[in-house]
Amino acid sequence: MSIFKPEIECASRDYLHALQSARLIKMVKNAYENVPFYRQKFDEIGLKPEDIHSIDDITKLPFTVKTDLRDNYPFGLFAVDKGDLVRIHASSGTTGKPTVVGYTKHDIDVWADGAARAICAAGGTKDDTIHVSYGYGLFTGGLGLHYGAEYMGATALPASSGNTKRQIQMLQDFGSDIICCTPSYAMFIGETVRDMGIDPKSLKVRAGIFGAEPWTDEMRKEIERLLDIKAYDIYGLSEIAGPGVSYDCECQNGMHVCEDYFYPEIIDPDTLEVLPDGEYGELVFTCIGKEALPLVRYRTRDICALTRETCPCGRTTVRMTKPKGRSDDMLIIRGVNVFPSQVEHVLLSLNMAPNYLILVDRKNNLDTMEVQVEMTPEMFSDTVKGMENEEKRIEAALQSTLNIFAKVRLMAPGTLPRSEGKAKRVIDNRVF
Ligand code: DLL
């Protein structure tokens, strides 16, 4: 068993409490002095940075939500000058605009440290080759695990996603030890290995680090069987850092949170009351170790529970259960975050009536998305060819906003179900 930072990961609860308290005091001061949004929010409730004496005072602080990032798009919540940033990433926003996040050099190290802890907890060492098949780009998956691998002295292999046969060829030729990708892509790689008649035991790869989307323990067993590896979960979100906010150890009984950087709480999403360990609610993080984007009590919308019981692996850090859903309507399709409001935004921008239905399914272990859109009566009289062209036009517009393909089906006017209350926009037939 290897532990990357035993002085933190196995620290006493008292030590962690003192460290978190010191870091919270510093970050609140940074947020108040350098982010006008937070200064105004704190002033509104009469809170001064001096009122925060320890981590126990965290409940005095207001919450931050995703729309706060949108309302301050793109850089309004940054606490540093543009010149101090060394990286920008982005994830899906609730409408056409993405959520933008920035990092100083120090923040990249914090994030890489978290990702390195995850690789180590999956049994990785500096002698290993880490095959990174998460997408590289604005998505944090690829570069997150890449920097984590380098940070601990391992060899990063930036394979990125796609071209599955080439991925398998690389696994064979380069002898990668650990593979990192979404669990659904891991299933697909496993099935392709099987279909190519390759014995998974002939591959050197021994572990996988899979996250960015919900997956079940059944899926874990299936991936482990198909690739003959041990499969580890990893959790994270761009707003807080990226992958490595929390991660599985060999006990696979909850993900250890890097709580020296990201302080977790569980709240009741309706009353906003903090819930005790063991109770399911919405996960909230405060970035107590970062400079550029010091988010205060950020509501992740992920539903899970925490435990502070020491893990048999020896780590003392708080663990979170696998997220078992969300308290908003965000969908994760092939690892990409999609909000129904983004679809609506695109349809309206194309002058379509906002009558639509999103159908999500999983076929051969890959997510599919279909958007049914009602035509206007004028469109309905068009030729079949004209309708096909129209479907293609909408598909292209959706692809450019959502970054994934969604099949569009035009429907006759008045055929989509109407609701007297909240419209039901999504039918998700996948089982998690
Ligand atoms: O998905 C970061 C990431 C990359 C995590 C690679 C793990 C591996 P976002 O695109 O901002 O960031 O999406 C964050 O994805 O709020 C969860 O709803 C979901 N999510 C991430 N990891 C897991 C996981 C990356 N292990 C959103 N299990 C989060 C379930 C996950 N859901």
Coordinates of C-alpha atoms and ligand atoms in Angstrom, one line a residue:
M1 CA 0.0 0.0 0.0
S2 CA 1.3 3.4 -0.8
I3 CA 0.1 6.7 0.6
F4 CA 1.2 9.8 -1.2
K5 CA 0.9 12.3 1.7
P6 CA 0.6 10.3 5.0
E7 CA 1.2 13.4 7.0
I8 CA -2.1 14.7 5.7
E9 CA -4.0 11.6 4.6
C10 CA -3.4 9.9 7.9
A11 CA -3.3 13.0 10.1
S12 CA -5.2 13.2 13.4
R13 CA -8.6 14.9 13.3
D14 CA -7.2 17.6 15.6
Y15 CA -4.4 18.4 13.2
L16 CA -6.8 18.6 10.3
H17 CA -9.1 20.8 12.3
A18 CA -6.3 23.3 13.0
L19 CA -5.1 23.2 9.4
Q20 CA -8.6 23.7 8.0
S21 CA -9.2 26.6 10.5
A22 CA -6.1 28.4 9.5
R23 CA -6.8 28.0 5.8
L24 CA -10.4 29.0 6.1
I25 CA -9.5 32.3 7.8
K26 CA -7.0 33.0 5.1
M27 CA -9.3 32.2 2.2
V28 CA -12.2 34.2 3.6
K29 CA -9.9 37.2 3.8
N30 CA -8.8 36.6 0.2
A31 CA -12.4 36.3 -1.0
Y32 CA -13.6 39.4 0.9
E33 CA -10.7 41.6 -0.2
N34 CA -10.4 40.5 -3.8
V35 CA -13.8 39.4 -5.0
P36 CA -16.4 42.2 -5.1
F37 CA -19.2 39.6 -5.3
Y38 CA -18.2 38.1 -1.9
R39 CA -17.5 41.4 -0.3
Q40 CA -21.1 42.4 -1.2
K41 CA -22.5 39.1 0.0
F42 CA -20.7 39.3 3.3
D43 CA -21.6 42.9 3.8
E44 CA -25.3 42.1 3.2
I45 CA -25.3 39.8 6.2
G46 CA -23.0 41.9 8.3
L47 CA -20.1 39.4 8.2
K48 CA -16.5 40.5 8.4
P49 CA -13.5 38.2 7.8
E50 CA -12.6 38.7 11.5
D51 CA -15.8 36.9 12.5
I52 CA -14.3 33.6 11.2
H53 CA -12.1 32.1 14.0
S54 CA -12.1 28.4 13.0
I55 CA -13.5 25.9 10.6
D56 CA -16.5 25.6 13.0
D57 CA -17.6 29.1 11.9
I58 CA -18.1 28.0 8.3
T59 CA -21.9 27.9 8.7
K60 CA -21.8 31.7 9.1
L61 CA -20.8 31.9 5.5
P62 CA -23.3 32.2 2.6
F63 CA -23.6 29.6 -0.1
T64 CA -22.3 30.0 -3.7
V65 CA -24.3 28.4 -6.6
K66 CA -23.5 27.7 -10.3
T67 CA -25.5 30.6 -11.5
D68 CA -23.3 33.0 -9.5
L69 CA -20.5 31.9 -11.8
R70 CA -22.7 32.5 -14.8
D71 CA -23.8 35.9 -13.6
N72 CA -20.1 36.9 -13.2
Y73 CA -19.1 35.3 -16.5
P74 CA -16.3 34.9 -17.4
F75 CA -13.8 36.0 -14.8
G76 CA -15.8 38.0 -12.2
L77 CA -15.3 35.6 -9.3
F78 CA -11.5 35.4 -9.7
A79 CA -9.5 36.7 -6.8
V80 CA -6.3 37.3 -8.7
D81 CA -5.2 39.4 -11.7
K82 CA -5.4 37.8 -15.1
G83 CA -1.6 37.8 -15.2
D84 CA -1.4 35.5 -12.2
L85 CA -3.4 32.8 -13.9
V86 CA -1.6 29.9 -15.5
R87 CA -4.6 27.9 -16.7
I88 CA -8.3 28.3 -17.6
H89 CA -10.8 25.4 -17.9
A90 CA -14.5 25.4 -18.5
S91 CA -17.5 23.1 -18.0
S92 CA -21.1 23.3 -19.0
G93 CA -23.1 26.2 -17.8
T94 CA -26.9 26.1 -17.4
T95 CA -27.4 28.0 -20.7
G96 CA -25.3 28.8 -23.7
K97 CA -22.4 30.2 -21.6
P98 CA -19.9 27.8 -20.0
T99 CA -18.7 28.0 -16.4
V100 CA -15.2 29.3 -16.5
V101 CA -12.6 28.4 -13.8
G102 CA -9.0 29.7 -13.4
Y103 CA -5.9 28.5 -11.6
T104 CA -2.6 30.1 -10.4
K105 CA 0.6 28.0 -10.4
H106 CA -0.2 27.2 -6.7
D107 CA -3.7 26.1 -7.6
I108 CA -2.4 23.7 -10.3
D109 CA -0.1 22.2 -7.7
V110 CA -3.0 21.7 -5.3
W111 CA -5.1 20.0 -8.0
A112 CA -2.1 17.9 -9.1
D113 CA -1.5 16.9 -5.5
G114 CA -5.1 15.6 -5.2
A115 CA -4.9 13.7 -8.5
A116 CA -1.5 12.2 -7.4
R117 CA -3.1 11.0 -4.2
A118 CA -5.8 9.3 -6.2
I119 CA -3.2 7.6 -8.4
C120 CA -1.2 6.5 -5.4
A121 CA -4.4 5.2 -3.6
A122 CA -5.0 3.1 -6.7
G123 CA -1.6 1.5 -6.1
G124 CA 0.3 3.7 -8.6
T125 CA 4.0 4.5 -8.1
K126 CA 6.6 6.7 -9.8
D127 CA 7.6 3.7 -11.9
D128 CA 4.2 3.4 -13.5
T129 CA 2.9 4.6 -16.8
I130 CA -0.5 6.3 -16.5
H131 CA -2.5 6.0 -19.6
V132 CA -4.9 9.0 -19.6
S133 CA -7.9 8.4 -21.9
Y134 CA -10.0 11.3 -20.5
G135 CA -10.6 14.1 -23.0
Y136 CA -7.9 16.8 -23.1
G137 CA -9.1 20.3 -23.5
L138 CA -11.4 22.6 -21.5
F139 CA -12.7 19.5 -19.7
T140 CA -10.6 18.9 -16.6
G141 CA -10.3 15.1 -16.9
G142 CA -7.3 14.7 -19.2
L143 CA -5.0 17.4 -17.9
G144 CA -6.0 16.7 -14.3
L145 CA -4.8 13.1 -14.3
H146 CA -1.9 14.0 -16.5
Y147 CA -0.6 16.6 -14.0
G148 CA -1.3 14.2 -11.1
A149 CA 0.8 11.5 -12.8
E150 CA 3.7 13.9 -13.4
Y151 CA 3.5 15.5 -9.9
M152 CA 4.2 12.1 -8.3
G153 CA 7.0 11.3 -10.8
A154 CA 5.0 8.7 -12.8
T155 CA 5.0 8.7 -16.6
A156 CA 1.9 10.3 -18.1
L157 CA 0.7 9.0 -21.4
P158 CA -1.7 11.6 -22.9
A159 CA -3.8 9.2 -25.1
S160 CA -7.0 11.3 -24.8
S161 CA -10.3 9.7 -25.6
G162 CA -11.5 8.0 -28.9
N163 CA -9.9 5.7 -31.4
T164 CA -10.4 2.7 -29.2
K165 CA -8.3 0.2 -31.2
R166 CA -5.4 2.5 -31.1
Q167 CA -5.8 2.9 -27.3
I168 CA -5.7 -0.9 -27.0
Q169 CA -2.6 -1.1 -29.3
M170 CA -0.9 1.4 -27.0
L171 CA -1.9 -0.6 -23.9
Q172 CA -0.2 -3.6 -25.6
D173 CA 2.9 -1.8 -26.9
F174 CA 3.7 0.7 -24.1
G175 CA 2.7 -1.6 -21.2
S176 CA 0.7 1.0 -19.4
D177 CA 0.1 0.1 -15.7
I178 CA -3.0 2.3 -14.9
I179 CA -5.7 3.5 -17.2
C180 CA -7.8 6.6 -16.5
C181 CA -11.1 7.3 -18.3
T182 CA -14.9 7.5 -17.8
P183 CA -16.4 4.2 -16.6
S184 CA -18.5 4.0 -19.7
Y185 CA -15.5 4.3 -21.9
A186 CA -13.7 1.7 -19.8
M187 CA -16.6 -0.7 -20.5
F188 CA -16.3 0.0 -24.2
I189 CA -12.5 -0.6 -24.2
G190 CA -13.1 -3.8 -22.3
E191 CA -15.7 -5.0 -24.8
T192 CA -13.4 -4.1 -27.7
V193 CA -10.5 -6.0 -26.1
R194 CA -12.9 -9.0 -25.9
D195 CA -14.2 -8.6 -29.5
M196 CA -10.6 -8.3 -30.8
G197 CA -9.9 -11.7 -29.2
I198 CA -7.2 -10.3 -26.9
D199 CA -6.8 -12.0 -23.5
P200 CA -7.0 -9.1 -20.9
K201 CA -4.5 -11.0 -18.8
S202 CA -1.9 -10.4 -21.6
L203 CA -2.2 -6.7 -20.9
K204 CA 0.1 -5.2 -18.2
V205 CA -2.6 -2.7 -17.0
R206 CA -3.6 -3.6 -13.4
A207 CA -5.8 -0.7 -12.3
G208 CA -8.2 1.9 -13.6
I209 CA -9.2 5.3 -12.2
F210 CA -12.7 6.0 -13.4
G211 CA -15.0 9.0 -12.8
A212 CA -16.7 12.1 -14.2
E213 CA -20.1 10.3 -14.3
P214 CA -22.2 8.1 -12.0
W215 CA -21.5 4.4 -12.1
T216 CA -22.6 1.4 -10.0
D217 CA -20.8 -1.3 -8.2
E218 CA -22.2 -3.8 -10.7
M219 CA -20.5 -1.8 -13.5
R220 CA -17.3 -1.8 -11.4
K221 CA -17.4 -5.6 -11.3
E222 CA -18.0 -5.9 -15.0
I223 CA -15.1 -3.5 -15.9
E224 CA -12.8 -5.5 -13.5
R225 CA -13.8 -8.7 -15.2
L226 CA -13.5 -7.4 -18.8
L227 CA -10.1 -5.8 -18.3
D228 CA -8.8 -8.0 -15.5
I229 CA -8.0 -4.9 -13.4
K230 CA -9.1 -3.3 -10.1
A231 CA -11.4 -0.4 -10.8
Y232 CA -11.1 2.8 -8.6
D233 CA -13.6 5.6 -8.4
I234 CA -12.5 9.3 -8.6
Y235 CA -14.6 12.3 -8.1
G236 CA -14.2 16.0 -8.8
L237 CA -15.8 19.0 -10.4
S238 CA -14.2 21.9 -12.4
E239 CA -15.5 24.6 -10.1
I240 CA -13.6 23.1 -7.1
A241 CA -10.5 21.9 -9.1
G242 CA -11.1 18.9 -11.3
P243 CA -10.6 15.1 -10.8
G244 CA -9.0 14.3 -7.4
V245 CA -11.2 16.2 -5.1
S246 CA -11.9 12.7 -3.7
Y247 CA -10.8 9.2 -4.6
D248 CA -11.1 5.5 -3.8
C249 CA -8.4 3.6 -1.8
E250 CA -7.9 -0.2 -2.1
C251 CA -10.8 -0.7 0.4
Q252 CA -13.2 0.8 -2.2
N253 CA -15.6 1.8 0.6
G254 CA -16.1 5.5 0.0
M255 CA -13.9 8.2 -1.6
H256 CA -11.4 10.0 0.6
V257 CA -11.8 13.8 0.3
C258 CA -8.7 16.0 0.1
E259 CA -10.2 17.9 3.0
D260 CA -7.0 19.9 3.6
Y261 CA -7.9 21.7 0.3
F262 CA -11.6 21.2 -0.2
Y263 CA -13.8 21.3 3.0
P264 CA -16.9 19.2 2.6
E265 CA -20.4 19.6 4.2
I266 CA -23.7 17.9 3.5
I267 CA -26.8 20.0 3.6
D268 CA -30.5 19.5 3.2
P269 CA -31.1 21.0 -0.3
D270 CA -34.5 22.4 0.8
T271 CA -33.8 23.8 4.3
L272 CA -30.0 24.4 3.7
E273 CA -29.4 22.9 7.2
V274 CA -26.1 21.1 7.7
L275 CA -26.7 17.3 8.1
P276 CA -24.7 15.0 10.4
D277 CA -22.3 12.3 9.0
G278 CA -24.1 9.3 7.6
E279 CA -27.1 11.3 6.3
Y280 CA -27.6 11.8 2.6
G281 CA -27.9 15.3 1.3
E282 CA -26.3 17.8 -1.1
L283 CA -22.5 18.0 -1.1
V284 CA -21.0 21.5 -0.5
F285 CA -17.3 22.4 -0.8
T286 CA -15.3 25.4 0.4
C287 CA -11.9 25.8 -1.4
I288 CA -9.7 26.5 1.6
G289 CA -6.4 25.9 -0.3
K290 CA -6.8 27.8 -3.6
E291 CA -6.0 31.3 -4.7
A292 CA -7.7 32.1 -8.0
L293 CA -11.2 30.9 -7.4
P294 CA -11.8 30.8 -3.6
L295 CA -15.4 29.4 -3.8
V296 CA -17.2 29.7 -0.5
R297 CA -19.7 26.8 0.4
Y298 CA -20.2 25.9 -3.3
R299 CA -23.3 23.8 -3.8
T300 CA -22.3 20.9 -6.0
R301 CA -25.9 19.5 -6.4
D302 CA -24.4 16.0 -6.0
I303 CA -26.3 13.9 -3.4
C304 CA -24.1 11.8 -1.1
A305 CA -23.2 11.1 2.6
L306 CA -20.0 11.6 4.5
T307 CA -18.2 9.5 7.1
R308 CA -15.3 10.4 9.4
E309 CA -14.6 6.9 10.6
T310 CA -11.0 5.8 10.1
C311 CA -10.7 3.6 7.0
P312 CA -9.0 0.2 7.3
C313 CA -6.4 1.6 4.8
G314 CA -5.1 3.9 7.5
R315 CA -6.3 7.2 6.0
T316 CA -8.2 9.4 8.4
T317 CA -9.6 11.8 5.9
V318 CA -13.4 12.1 5.5
R319 CA -15.0 9.8 2.9
M320 CA -18.0 10.4 0.7
T321 CA -20.3 7.8 -0.8
K322 CA -20.6 7.5 -4.5
P323 CA -22.9 10.4 -5.6
K324 CA -26.4 8.8 -6.0
G325 CA -28.1 11.6 -7.9
R326 CA -28.3 15.3 -8.2
S327 CA -30.6 18.0 -6.7
D328 CA -30.8 19.7 -10.1
D329 CA -31.6 18.5 -13.6
M330 CA -28.0 18.2 -14.9
L331 CA -27.5 15.1 -17.0
I332 CA -24.1 13.4 -17.6
I333 CA -24.1 11.9 -21.1
R334 CA -20.9 10.1 -22.1
G335 CA -19.1 12.0 -19.4
V336 CA -20.3 15.4 -20.7
N337 CA -22.5 17.6 -18.5
V338 CA -25.8 18.6 -20.2
F339 CA -28.5 20.9 -18.8
P340 CA -31.9 20.7 -20.4
S341 CA -31.8 24.5 -20.3
Q342 CA -28.9 24.5 -22.8
V343 CA -31.0 22.5 -25.3
E344 CA -33.9 25.0 -24.8
H345 CA -31.5 27.9 -25.4
V346 CA -30.3 26.4 -28.7
L347 CA -33.8 25.7 -29.9
L348 CA -34.9 29.3 -29.1
S349 CA -31.9 30.7 -30.8
L350 CA -33.0 28.8 -34.0
N351 CA -36.5 30.3 -33.6
M352 CA -38.0 26.9 -32.8
A353 CA -41.0 26.6 -30.4
P354 CA -39.7 25.4 -27.0
N355 CA -41.7 22.2 -27.1
Y356 CA -39.1 19.4 -26.8
L357 CA -38.4 16.2 -25.0
I358 CA -34.9 14.8 -24.3
L359 CA -34.6 11.0 -24.4
V360 CA -31.5 9.5 -22.8
D361 CA -30.7 5.8 -23.0
R362 CA -27.7 3.4 -22.8
K363 CA -27.1 1.1 -25.8
N364 CA -24.1 -1.3 -25.8
N365 CA -22.8 0.6 -22.7
L366 CA -22.7 3.9 -24.5
D367 CA -25.1 6.7 -23.7
T368 CA -27.4 8.0 -26.4
M369 CA -29.4 11.2 -26.5
E370 CA -32.3 12.1 -28.7
V371 CA -34.1 15.4 -28.8
Q372 CA -37.6 15.4 -30.1
V373 CA -38.7 18.9 -31.2
E374 CA -42.1 19.9 -32.2
M375 CA -42.4 21.6 -35.6
T376 CA -44.3 24.8 -36.1
P377 CA -47.4 24.3 -38.4
E378 CA -45.5 26.1 -41.2
M379 CA -42.6 23.7 -41.1
F380 CA -44.9 20.7 -41.1
S381 CA -46.0 21.4 -44.6
D382 CA -42.4 21.3 -45.8
T383 CA -41.0 18.4 -47.9
V384 CA -39.3 15.4 -46.3
K385 CA -35.9 16.5 -47.6
G386 CA -36.5 19.9 -46.0
M387 CA -37.3 18.3 -42.7
E388 CA -34.1 16.2 -42.8
N389 CA -32.1 19.3 -43.5
E390 CA -33.7 21.0 -40.6
E391 CA -32.9 18.1 -38.3
K392 CA -29.3 18.3 -39.4
R393 CA -29.2 22.0 -38.8
I394 CA -30.5 21.6 -35.2
E395 CA -28.1 18.7 -34.6
A396 CA -25.2 20.8 -35.6
A397 CA -26.3 23.7 -33.4
L398 CA -26.7 21.3 -30.4
Q399 CA -23.4 19.7 -31.0
S400 CA -21.6 23.0 -31.0
T401 CA -23.2 24.1 -27.7
L402 CA -23.3 20.7 -25.9
N403 CA -20.1 19.2 -27.3
I404 CA -21.8 15.9 -27.9
F405 CA -24.0 14.5 -30.6
A406 CA -27.8 14.4 -30.0
K407 CA -30.1 12.9 -32.6
V408 CA -32.9 15.3 -33.5
R409 CA -36.3 14.1 -34.4
L410 CA -38.9 16.6 -35.7
M411 CA -42.4 15.8 -34.4
A412 CA -45.7 16.9 -35.8
P413 CA -47.2 20.0 -34.1
G414 CA -49.0 19.1 -30.8
T415 CA -47.7 15.6 -30.5
L416 CA -45.3 16.0 -27.5
P417 CA -47.0 15.5 -24.1
R418 CA -48.3 18.7 -22.5
S419 CA -48.2 19.2 -18.8
E420 CA -50.4 21.2 -16.5
G421 CA -47.6 21.6 -14.0
K422 CA -43.9 21.4 -14.5
A423 CA -43.0 20.3 -18.0
K424 CA -41.3 16.9 -18.1
R425 CA -38.5 17.6 -20.4
V426 CA -36.3 14.5 -19.8
I427 CA -36.8 10.8 -20.0
D428 CA -33.7 9.0 -18.8
N429 CA -33.9 5.3 -19.2
R430 CA -30.4 4.5 -17.9
V431 CA -30.0 2.6 -14.7
F432 CA -27.4 3.8 -12.2
Ligands
DLL1 O1 -16.2 15.6 -14.3 C1 -14.1 16.2 -13.3 C2 -13.7 14.8 -13.3 C3 -12.9 14.4 -14.4 C4 -13.9 13.9 -12.3 C5 -12.4 13.1 -14.4 C6 -13.5 12.6 -12.3 C7 -12.7 12.2 -13.4 P1 -17.1 18.4 -14.4 O2 -17.2 18.2 -15.9 O3 -17.2 19.8 -13.9 O4 -15.9 17.8 -13.8 O5 -18.4 17.6 -13.8 C8 -18.6 17.5 -12.4 O6 -19.5 15.3 -12.7 O7 -20.6 17.4 -10.0 C9 -20.7 15.1 -10.6 O8 -22.1 15.3 -10.9 C10 -20.1 14.3 -11.8 N1 -19.0 13.4 -11.3 C11 -17.7 13.6 -11.3 N2 -17.1 12.5 -10.8 C12 -18.0 11.6 -10.5 C13 -18.0 10.3 -9.9 C14 -15.5 16.4 -13.8 N3 -16.9 9.7 -9.6 C15 -19.8 16.6 -12.1 N4 -19.2 9.7 -9.7 C16 -19.9 16.4 -10.6 C17 -20.4 10.3 -10.0 C18 -19.3 12.2 -10.8 N5 -20.5 11.5 -10.6

